[in-house]
Protein backbone atom coordinates (compact mmCIF):
# COMPACT_ATOMS: atom_id res chain seq x y z
CA UNK A 1 0.00 0.00 0.00
CA UNK A 2 1.24 3.49 -0.82
CA UNK A 3 2.05 5.89 1.98
CA UNK A 4 -0.75 8.22 3.02
CA UNK A 5 -0.72 11.73 4.40
CA UNK A 6 0.15 11.61 8.13
CA UNK A 7 1.68 8.13 7.93
CA UNK A 8 5.05 7.88 9.63
CA UNK A 9 7.72 7.82 6.93
CA UNK A 10 9.41 4.40 7.05
CA UNK A 11 12.86 4.44 8.56
CA UNK A 12 15.66 2.76 6.64
CA UNK A 13 19.41 2.39 6.48
CA UNK A 14 21.15 2.74 3.12
CA UNK A 15 24.53 3.63 1.63
CA UNK A 16 24.62 7.06 0.04
CA UNK A 17 26.94 9.51 -1.63
CA UNK A 18 27.36 11.11 1.81
CA UNK A 19 28.06 7.82 3.59
CA UNK A 20 25.67 5.43 5.36
CA UNK A 21 22.29 7.00 6.19
CA UNK A 22 19.82 5.93 8.86
CA UNK A 23 16.95 8.01 7.61
CA UNK A 24 15.22 9.21 10.80
CA UNK A 25 18.55 10.09 12.43
CA UNK A 26 19.83 11.79 9.26
CA UNK A 27 16.62 13.84 8.93
CA UNK A 28 16.88 15.15 12.48
CA UNK A 29 14.57 18.12 13.04
CA UNK A 30 14.48 19.14 9.38
CA UNK A 31 11.85 18.83 6.73
CA UNK A 32 12.93 16.37 4.06
CA UNK A 33 12.12 16.12 0.37
CA UNK A 34 12.61 12.56 -0.89
CA UNK A 35 12.47 12.06 -4.63
CA UNK A 36 12.99 8.91 -6.65
CA UNK A 37 13.98 8.47 -10.26
CA UNK A 38 14.26 5.50 -12.62
CA UNK A 39 18.00 5.24 -13.35
CA UNK A 40 21.32 7.11 -13.38
CA UNK A 41 22.71 8.30 -16.72
CA UNK A 42 19.26 8.81 -18.23
CA UNK A 43 18.14 12.05 -19.91
CA UNK A 44 15.08 13.18 -17.92
CA UNK A 45 16.66 12.21 -14.60
CA UNK A 46 19.79 14.20 -15.38
CA UNK A 47 17.75 17.35 -16.03
CA UNK A 48 15.81 16.78 -12.81
CA UNK A 49 18.85 16.25 -10.63
CA UNK A 50 20.39 19.31 -12.26
CA UNK A 51 17.31 21.31 -11.24
CA UNK A 52 17.63 20.08 -7.66
CA UNK A 53 21.35 20.90 -7.61
CA UNK A 54 20.50 24.50 -8.55
CA UNK A 55 17.85 24.65 -5.82
CA UNK A 56 19.98 23.34 -2.93
CA UNK A 57 20.37 26.86 -1.43
CA UNK A 58 16.58 27.31 -1.57
CA UNK A 59 16.01 24.07 0.32
CA UNK A 60 18.69 24.96 2.87
CA UNK A 61 17.02 28.34 3.46
CA UNK A 62 13.84 26.41 4.31
CA UNK A 63 15.58 24.09 6.82
CA UNK A 64 14.95 21.22 4.42
CA UNK A 65 17.17 18.31 3.42
CA UNK A 66 16.95 16.69 0.00
CA UNK A 67 17.41 12.97 -0.59
CA UNK A 68 17.54 11.32 -4.02
CA UNK A 69 16.60 7.65 -4.37
CA UNK A 70 17.92 5.42 -7.15
CA UNK A 71 18.31 1.72 -7.78
CA UNK A 72 21.90 2.29 -8.90
CA UNK A 73 25.08 2.03 -6.83
CA UNK A 74 26.83 4.77 -4.89
CA UNK A 75 29.76 4.34 -7.27
CA UNK A 76 27.49 5.04 -10.25
CA UNK A 77 25.97 8.02 -8.45
CA UNK A 78 29.42 9.48 -7.94
CA UNK A 79 30.23 9.18 -11.65
CA UNK A 80 26.82 10.52 -12.66
CA UNK A 81 27.27 13.63 -10.51
CA UNK A 82 29.85 14.87 -13.04
CA UNK A 83 27.18 14.78 -15.76
CA UNK A 84 24.68 16.51 -13.48
CA UNK A 85 27.16 19.31 -12.77
CA UNK A 86 27.84 19.70 -16.48
CA UNK A 87 24.12 20.19 -17.16
CA UNK A 88 23.29 22.28 -14.08
CA UNK A 89 26.43 24.39 -13.88
CA UNK A 90 26.67 23.67 -10.13
CA UNK A 91 27.70 20.59 -8.11
CA UNK A 92 25.01 18.13 -7.03
CA UNK A 93 25.52 18.78 -3.32
CA UNK A 94 22.83 16.54 -1.90
CA UNK A 95 22.67 12.89 -0.86
CA UNK A 96 21.65 10.12 -3.27
CA UNK A 97 21.09 6.68 -1.78
CA UNK A 98 21.79 3.26 -3.26
CA UNK A 99 18.47 1.40 -3.29
CA UNK A 100 19.57 -1.48 -5.49
CA UNK A 101 17.81 -3.78 -3.00
CA UNK A 102 14.51 -1.91 -3.68
CA UNK A 103 13.99 -1.71 0.10
CA UNK A 104 13.11 1.98 0.06
CA UNK A 105 11.22 1.79 -3.24
CA UNK A 106 8.96 -0.92 -1.82
CA UNK A 107 8.50 0.73 1.59
CA UNK A 108 7.49 4.03 -0.02
CA UNK A 109 5.42 2.58 -2.89
CA UNK A 110 7.74 3.93 -5.59
CA UNK A 111 7.36 0.99 -7.98
CA UNK A 112 4.89 0.90 -10.88
CA UNK A 113 2.05 -1.62 -11.07
CA UNK A 114 4.10 -3.53 -13.65
CA UNK A 115 6.43 -4.55 -10.85
CA UNK A 116 3.87 -7.19 -9.84
CA UNK A 117 3.77 -8.84 -13.27
CA UNK A 118 5.11 -12.41 -13.63
CA UNK A 119 8.87 -12.58 -14.12
CA UNK A 120 8.58 -13.94 -17.66
CA UNK A 121 9.00 -11.20 -20.23
CA UNK A 122 9.91 -8.51 -17.70
CA UNK A 123 12.23 -5.65 -18.64
CA UNK A 124 14.25 -3.28 -16.41
CA UNK A 125 11.43 -0.74 -16.78
CA UNK A 126 9.17 -3.00 -14.75
CA UNK A 127 11.31 -2.47 -11.65
CA UNK A 128 12.34 1.14 -12.30
CA UNK A 129 11.07 3.53 -9.66
CA UNK A 130 8.51 6.08 -10.81
CA UNK A 131 9.14 9.77 -10.19
CA UNK A 132 7.78 10.02 -6.65
CA UNK A 133 8.11 12.96 -4.27
CA UNK A 134 7.53 12.92 -0.52
CA UNK A 135 7.68 15.91 1.80
CA UNK A 136 8.35 14.68 5.34
CA UNK A 137 7.86 16.85 8.42
CA UNK A 138 10.27 17.17 11.37
CA UNK A 139 8.03 14.68 13.21
CA UNK A 140 8.72 12.14 10.42
CA UNK A 141 5.11 12.29 9.20
CA UNK A 142 4.30 12.38 5.50
CA UNK A 143 3.00 15.85 4.67
CA UNK A 144 2.67 15.64 0.88
CA UNK A 145 3.14 13.17 -1.96
CA UNK A 146 3.37 13.54 -5.73
CA UNK A 147 3.90 10.86 -8.38
CA UNK A 148 4.81 11.32 -12.02
CA UNK A 149 5.24 8.69 -14.75
CA UNK A 150 8.73 7.88 -15.97
CA UNK A 151 8.28 9.96 -19.11
CA UNK A 152 7.35 13.25 -17.37
CA UNK A 153 9.96 15.43 -15.71
CA UNK A 154 8.93 17.13 -12.49
CA UNK A 155 8.43 20.86 -11.98
CA UNK A 156 10.71 21.53 -9.02
CA UNK A 157 9.52 25.11 -8.72
CA UNK A 158 6.14 23.60 -7.83
CA UNK A 159 7.78 21.27 -5.32
CA UNK A 160 9.41 24.27 -3.62
CA UNK A 161 6.07 26.12 -3.70
CA UNK A 162 4.32 23.10 -2.16
CA UNK A 163 7.03 22.90 0.52
CA UNK A 164 6.42 26.57 1.33
CA UNK A 165 2.69 25.90 1.64
CA UNK A 166 3.25 22.86 3.85
CA UNK A 167 5.55 24.82 6.16
CA UNK A 168 3.15 27.79 6.22
CA UNK A 169 0.16 25.68 7.31
CA UNK A 170 1.89 23.09 9.49
CA UNK A 171 0.25 23.02 12.92
CA UNK A 172 -1.67 26.29 12.54
CA UNK A 173 -5.31 27.03 11.55
CA UNK A 174 -4.41 28.19 8.06
CA UNK A 175 -4.67 26.84 4.52
CA UNK A 176 -3.40 28.09 1.19
CA UNK A 177 -5.65 28.78 -1.82
CA UNK A 178 -5.09 27.56 -5.36
CA UNK A 179 -1.83 28.76 -6.92
CA UNK A 180 -0.67 30.37 -3.66
CA UNK A 181 2.88 31.64 -3.37
CA UNK A 182 4.57 33.13 -0.29
CA UNK A 183 3.42 36.65 0.46
CA UNK A 184 -0.09 36.17 -0.84
CA UNK A 185 -3.11 36.03 1.45
CA UNK A 186 -3.91 32.76 3.20
CA UNK A 187 -7.20 31.13 4.17
CA UNK A 188 -8.21 31.05 7.83
CA UNK A 189 -9.57 27.70 8.98
CA UNK A 190 -13.20 27.42 10.06
CA UNK A 191 -11.96 26.15 13.43
CA UNK A 192 -11.69 29.86 14.35
CA UNK A 193 -14.78 32.06 14.43
CA UNK A 194 -14.50 35.58 13.01
CA UNK A 195 -13.57 37.16 16.33
CA UNK A 196 -10.86 34.62 17.11
CA UNK A 197 -9.55 34.78 13.54
CA UNK A 198 -9.30 38.57 13.60
CA UNK A 199 -7.65 38.52 17.01
CA UNK A 200 -5.02 36.11 15.73
CA UNK A 201 -4.50 37.27 12.14
CA UNK A 202 -5.94 40.78 11.87
CA UNK A 203 -8.63 42.04 9.52
CA UNK A 204 -10.26 39.40 7.33
CA UNK A 205 -11.24 39.58 3.69
CA UNK A 206 -14.53 37.64 3.76
CA UNK A 207 -15.32 36.38 0.26
CA UNK A 208 -17.93 33.92 1.57
CA UNK A 209 -19.00 32.90 5.07
CA UNK A 210 -16.69 29.90 4.76
CA UNK A 211 -13.92 31.56 2.72
CA UNK A 212 -12.00 34.12 4.76
CA UNK A 213 -8.59 35.46 3.77
CA UNK A 214 -5.95 37.02 6.02
CA UNK A 215 -2.58 38.53 5.24
CA UNK A 216 0.27 36.07 5.07
CA UNK A 217 1.78 36.03 8.59
CA UNK A 218 5.29 35.82 7.13
XYZ file of C-alpha atoms in Angstrom:
218
model
C 0.000 0.000 0.000
C 1.238 3.492 -0.817
C 2.048 5.891 1.982
C -0.747 8.217 3.019
C -0.716 11.725 4.399
C 0.145 11.612 8.133
C 1.682 8.128 7.930
C 5.051 7.876 9.635
C 7.716 7.823 6.927
C 9.414 4.400 7.047
C 12.861 4.445 8.563
C 15.663 2.756 6.644
C 19.407 2.394 6.481
C 21.145 2.739 3.119
C 24.528 3.627 1.631
C 24.617 7.060 0.037
C 26.942 9.514 -1.634
C 27.362 11.113 1.807
C 28.064 7.824 3.590
C 25.670 5.434 5.364
C 22.294 7.005 6.194
C 19.824 5.932 8.856
C 16.952 8.013 7.609
C 15.224 9.212 10.800
C 18.550 10.093 12.432
C 19.826 11.786 9.265
C 16.622 13.837 8.928
C 16.878 15.150 12.477
C 14.570 18.121 13.041
C 14.485 19.137 9.380
C 11.851 18.830 6.731
C 12.928 16.366 4.060
C 12.122 16.123 0.366
C 12.609 12.556 -0.887
C 12.472 12.063 -4.629
C 12.988 8.911 -6.646
C 13.984 8.474 -10.263
C 14.260 5.500 -12.625
C 18.001 5.239 -13.350
C 21.316 7.109 -13.383
C 22.714 8.297 -16.716
C 19.259 8.809 -18.228
C 18.135 12.053 -19.907
C 15.078 13.183 -17.924
C 16.657 12.210 -14.603
C 19.792 14.203 -15.382
C 17.754 17.354 -16.028
C 15.805 16.776 -12.809
C 18.852 16.252 -10.635
C 20.387 19.310 -12.263
C 17.315 21.311 -11.244
C 17.635 20.078 -7.661
C 21.349 20.904 -7.612
C 20.497 24.504 -8.555
C 17.847 24.647 -5.815
C 19.981 23.340 -2.932
C 20.368 26.864 -1.434
C 16.577 27.313 -1.569
C 16.011 24.070 0.316
C 18.687 24.957 2.866
C 17.018 28.338 3.462
C 13.844 26.409 4.306
C 15.583 24.093 6.817
C 14.951 21.219 4.425
C 17.168 18.310 3.424
C 16.948 16.686 -0.004
C 17.407 12.968 -0.594
C 17.540 11.320 -4.022
C 16.603 7.648 -4.372
C 17.919 5.421 -7.145
C 18.315 1.715 -7.779
C 21.904 2.294 -8.903
C 25.076 2.026 -6.825
C 26.826 4.767 -4.891
C 29.761 4.339 -7.270
C 27.492 5.038 -10.246
C 25.967 8.023 -8.446
C 29.421 9.479 -7.938
C 30.225 9.177 -11.646
C 26.820 10.515 -12.660
C 27.268 13.628 -10.510
C 29.851 14.865 -13.040
C 27.181 14.782 -15.758
C 24.677 16.514 -13.485
C 27.159 19.311 -12.768
C 27.843 19.697 -16.482
C 24.118 20.186 -17.160
C 23.291 22.278 -14.075
C 26.432 24.392 -13.876
C 26.670 23.674 -10.133
C 27.695 20.591 -8.110
C 25.010 18.126 -7.031
C 25.523 18.777 -3.319
C 22.831 16.535 -1.897
C 22.669 12.892 -0.863
C 21.653 10.120 -3.270
C 21.086 6.684 -1.784
C 21.788 3.264 -3.263
C 18.470 1.404 -3.288
C 19.571 -1.482 -5.494
C 17.812 -3.780 -3.001
C 14.515 -1.906 -3.678
C 13.989 -1.714 0.099
C 13.106 1.983 0.058
C 11.216 1.793 -3.245
C 8.958 -0.919 -1.816
C 8.495 0.733 1.588
C 7.486 4.030 -0.017
C 5.424 2.584 -2.888
C 7.737 3.932 -5.594
C 7.357 0.993 -7.983
C 4.887 0.903 -10.876
C 2.051 -1.620 -11.070
C 4.099 -3.528 -13.651
C 6.435 -4.550 -10.848
C 3.874 -7.193 -9.844
C 3.774 -8.837 -13.270
C 5.115 -12.408 -13.629
C 8.867 -12.584 -14.121
C 8.584 -13.937 -17.657
C 8.996 -11.202 -20.232
C 9.910 -8.510 -17.705
C 12.235 -5.653 -18.640
C 14.251 -3.275 -16.406
C 11.435 -0.735 -16.785
C 9.166 -3.000 -14.746
C 11.309 -2.472 -11.650
C 12.338 1.136 -12.295
C 11.066 3.528 -9.662
C 8.512 6.078 -10.813
C 9.136 9.771 -10.191
C 7.779 10.019 -6.651
C 8.106 12.959 -4.267
C 7.527 12.920 -0.522
C 7.680 15.912 1.801
C 8.348 14.677 5.341
C 7.865 16.851 8.420
C 10.268 17.169 11.365
C 8.028 14.685 13.214
C 8.725 12.138 10.424
C 5.110 12.285 9.201
C 4.295 12.377 5.501
C 2.996 15.849 4.667
C 2.670 15.639 0.882
C 3.139 13.174 -1.960
C 3.371 13.544 -5.735
C 3.897 10.863 -8.377
C 4.808 11.317 -12.020
C 5.244 8.692 -14.751
C 8.733 7.877 -15.965
C 8.279 9.964 -19.110
C 7.352 13.248 -17.369
C 9.959 15.434 -15.714
C 8.931 17.132 -12.491
C 8.434 20.861 -11.981
C 10.715 21.525 -9.024
C 9.521 25.106 -8.721
C 6.137 23.596 -7.827
C 7.777 21.273 -5.317
C 9.415 24.267 -3.615
C 6.074 26.116 -3.695
C 4.321 23.104 -2.161
C 7.027 22.902 0.517
C 6.424 26.572 1.335
C 2.692 25.896 1.641
C 3.252 22.860 3.853
C 5.549 24.822 6.161
C 3.149 27.787 6.224
C 0.164 25.681 7.313
C 1.893 23.088 9.489
C 0.249 23.016 12.924
C -1.668 26.292 12.538
C -5.307 27.029 11.553
C -4.408 28.188 8.056
C -4.674 26.838 4.517
C -3.400 28.091 1.187
C -5.651 28.778 -1.825
C -5.086 27.563 -5.358
C -1.827 28.763 -6.921
C -0.674 30.373 -3.657
C 2.883 31.642 -3.372
C 4.568 33.134 -0.287
C 3.422 36.648 0.461
C -0.089 36.166 -0.844
C -3.109 36.026 1.449
C -3.905 32.756 3.199
C -7.198 31.127 4.173
C -8.208 31.053 7.833
C -9.567 27.702 8.977
C -13.199 27.417 10.064
C -11.962 26.153 13.431
C -11.689 29.859 14.348
C -14.783 32.065 14.429
C -14.503 35.584 13.013
C -13.575 37.161 16.327
C -10.862 34.625 17.108
C -9.551 34.775 13.543
C -9.296 38.574 13.596
C -7.651 38.518 17.010
C -5.023 36.111 15.726
C -4.504 37.269 12.138
C -5.944 40.781 11.872
C -8.629 42.041 9.524
C -10.259 39.404 7.335
C -11.236 39.583 3.691
C -14.526 37.640 3.760
C -15.324 36.380 0.265
C -17.927 33.922 1.569
C -19.005 32.903 5.067
C -16.691 29.897 4.760
C -13.923 31.562 2.725
C -12.003 34.116 4.762
C -8.593 35.456 3.774
C -5.953 37.017 6.018
C -2.576 38.532 5.237
C 0.273 36.072 5.067
C 1.780 36.025 8.591
C 5.289 35.824 7.131
